[in-house]
Coordinates of C-alpha atoms in Angstrom, one line a residue:
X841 CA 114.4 42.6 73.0
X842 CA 114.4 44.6 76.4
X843 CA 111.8 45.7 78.6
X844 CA 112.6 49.4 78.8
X845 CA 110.6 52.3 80.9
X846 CA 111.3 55.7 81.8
X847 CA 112.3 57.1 84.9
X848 CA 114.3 59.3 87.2
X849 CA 117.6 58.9 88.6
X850 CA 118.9 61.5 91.3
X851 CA 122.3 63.0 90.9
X852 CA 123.8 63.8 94.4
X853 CA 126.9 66.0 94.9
X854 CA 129.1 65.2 97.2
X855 CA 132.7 65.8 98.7
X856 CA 135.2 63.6 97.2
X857 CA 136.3 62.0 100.7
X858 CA 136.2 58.3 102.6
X859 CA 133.2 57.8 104.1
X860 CA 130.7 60.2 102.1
X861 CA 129.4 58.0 99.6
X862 CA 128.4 55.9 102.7
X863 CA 126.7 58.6 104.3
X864 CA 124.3 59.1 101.7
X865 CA 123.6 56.0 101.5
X866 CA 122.6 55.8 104.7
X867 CA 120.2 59.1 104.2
X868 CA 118.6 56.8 102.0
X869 CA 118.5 53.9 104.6
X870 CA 117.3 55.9 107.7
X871 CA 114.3 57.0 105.1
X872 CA 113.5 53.4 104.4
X873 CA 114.3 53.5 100.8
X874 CA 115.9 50.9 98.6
X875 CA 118.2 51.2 96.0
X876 CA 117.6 49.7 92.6
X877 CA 121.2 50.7 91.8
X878 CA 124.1 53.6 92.3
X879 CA 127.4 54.6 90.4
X880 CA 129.2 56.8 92.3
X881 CA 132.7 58.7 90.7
X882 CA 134.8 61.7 91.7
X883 CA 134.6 64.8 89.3
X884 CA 137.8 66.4 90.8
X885 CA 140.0 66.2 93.5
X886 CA 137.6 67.2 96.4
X887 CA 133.8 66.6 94.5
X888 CA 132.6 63.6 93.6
X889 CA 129.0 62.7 92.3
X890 CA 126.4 59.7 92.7
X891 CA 123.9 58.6 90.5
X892 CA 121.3 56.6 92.7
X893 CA 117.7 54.8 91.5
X894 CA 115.2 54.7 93.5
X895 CA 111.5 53.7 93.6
X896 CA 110.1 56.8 95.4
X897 CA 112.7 59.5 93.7
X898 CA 110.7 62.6 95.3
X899 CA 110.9 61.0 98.6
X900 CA 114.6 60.3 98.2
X901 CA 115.4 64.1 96.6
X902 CA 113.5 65.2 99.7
X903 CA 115.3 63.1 102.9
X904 CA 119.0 64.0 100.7
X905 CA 118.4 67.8 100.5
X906 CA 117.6 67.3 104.7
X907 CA 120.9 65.4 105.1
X908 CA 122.3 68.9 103.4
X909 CA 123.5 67.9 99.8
X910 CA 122.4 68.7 96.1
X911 CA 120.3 66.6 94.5
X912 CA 118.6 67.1 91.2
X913 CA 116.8 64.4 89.1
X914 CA 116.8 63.2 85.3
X915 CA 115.4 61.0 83.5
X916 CA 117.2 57.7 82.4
X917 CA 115.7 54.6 80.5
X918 CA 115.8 51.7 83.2
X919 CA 116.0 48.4 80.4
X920 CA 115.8 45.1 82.0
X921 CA 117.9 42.7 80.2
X922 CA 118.8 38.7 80.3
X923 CA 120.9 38.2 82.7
X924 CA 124.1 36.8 80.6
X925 CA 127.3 37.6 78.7
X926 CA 126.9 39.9 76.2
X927 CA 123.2 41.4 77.2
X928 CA 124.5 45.0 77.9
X929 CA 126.6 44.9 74.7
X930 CA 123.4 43.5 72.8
X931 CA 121.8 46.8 73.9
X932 CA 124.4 49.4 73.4
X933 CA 125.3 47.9 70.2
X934 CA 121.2 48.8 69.1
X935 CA 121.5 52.2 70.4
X936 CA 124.4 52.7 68.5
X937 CA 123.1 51.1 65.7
X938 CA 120.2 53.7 65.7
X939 CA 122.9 56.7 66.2
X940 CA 122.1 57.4 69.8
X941 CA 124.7 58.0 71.8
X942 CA 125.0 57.4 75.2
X943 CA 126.1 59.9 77.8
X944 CA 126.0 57.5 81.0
X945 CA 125.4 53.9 81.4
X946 CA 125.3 51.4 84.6
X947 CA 124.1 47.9 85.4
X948 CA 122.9 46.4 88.5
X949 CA 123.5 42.5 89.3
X950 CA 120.6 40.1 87.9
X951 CA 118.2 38.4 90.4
X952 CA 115.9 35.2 88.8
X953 CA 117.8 35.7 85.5
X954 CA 117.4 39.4 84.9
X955 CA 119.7 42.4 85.7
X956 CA 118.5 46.4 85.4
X957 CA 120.8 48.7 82.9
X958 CA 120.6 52.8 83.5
X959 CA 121.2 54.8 80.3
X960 CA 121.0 58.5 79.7
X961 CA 121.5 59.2 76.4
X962 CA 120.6 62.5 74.2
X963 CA 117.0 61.2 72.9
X964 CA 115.5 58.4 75.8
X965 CA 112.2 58.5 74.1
X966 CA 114.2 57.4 71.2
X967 CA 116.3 55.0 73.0
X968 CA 113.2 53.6 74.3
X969 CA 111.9 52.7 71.2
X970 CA 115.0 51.1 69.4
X971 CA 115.0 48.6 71.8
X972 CA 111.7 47.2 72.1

């Protein structure tokens, strides 16, 4: 169904304020990384937190804790999907079909037909396998 592989996803901490999710991502820029995708949400009324993909996770960890914020990593299943209605419900619908749930999710916009989906959930090994 989907080509799924497992990987790490950083998890910065930032303050909830205009402006800082841009200067992370520019942390990332000025180390000449790309982003594969981010989801960024505020956890209160002055923290917020950002989930970011990256090719070269140790790299990014590394030039984020130098900019001066929190970064840990864990692991996520990256699934590429089709890139058309429904896809992401196809998938989700097969995790919860084999009684994993899913504790974070997040899609990045398709290029050449295909689109990337990031899912922690409480077994990705597991996840992994239901949908191949």
């Amino acid at each position: 169904m989907a080509d799924a592989k497992l990987i790490k996803e950083c998890q910065v901490s930032i303050t909830n304020e205009t402006g800082s999710g841009a200067k992370l991502l520019a942390t990332l820029e000025k180390a000449g990384l790309n982003m594969k995708g981010v989801v960024g949400y505020q956890l209160g009324q002055d923290q917020a937190s950002m989930h970011v993909l990256v090719e070269d996770y140790g790299k990014a960890c590394e030039a984020i804790r130098n900019a001066g914020y929190s970064c840990e990593t864990v692991d996520v299943a990256l699934v590429e999907v089709e890139d058309r209605l429904g896809a992401v419900a196809e998938v989700l619908g097969r995790l919860a079909k084999a009684g994993i749930p899913v504790e974070h999710c997040y899609a990045t916009a398709g290029t050449g037909g295909r689109s990337l989906l990031a899912l922690r959930t409480k077994d990705n090994v597991k996840a992994m396998m239901a949908l191949r």
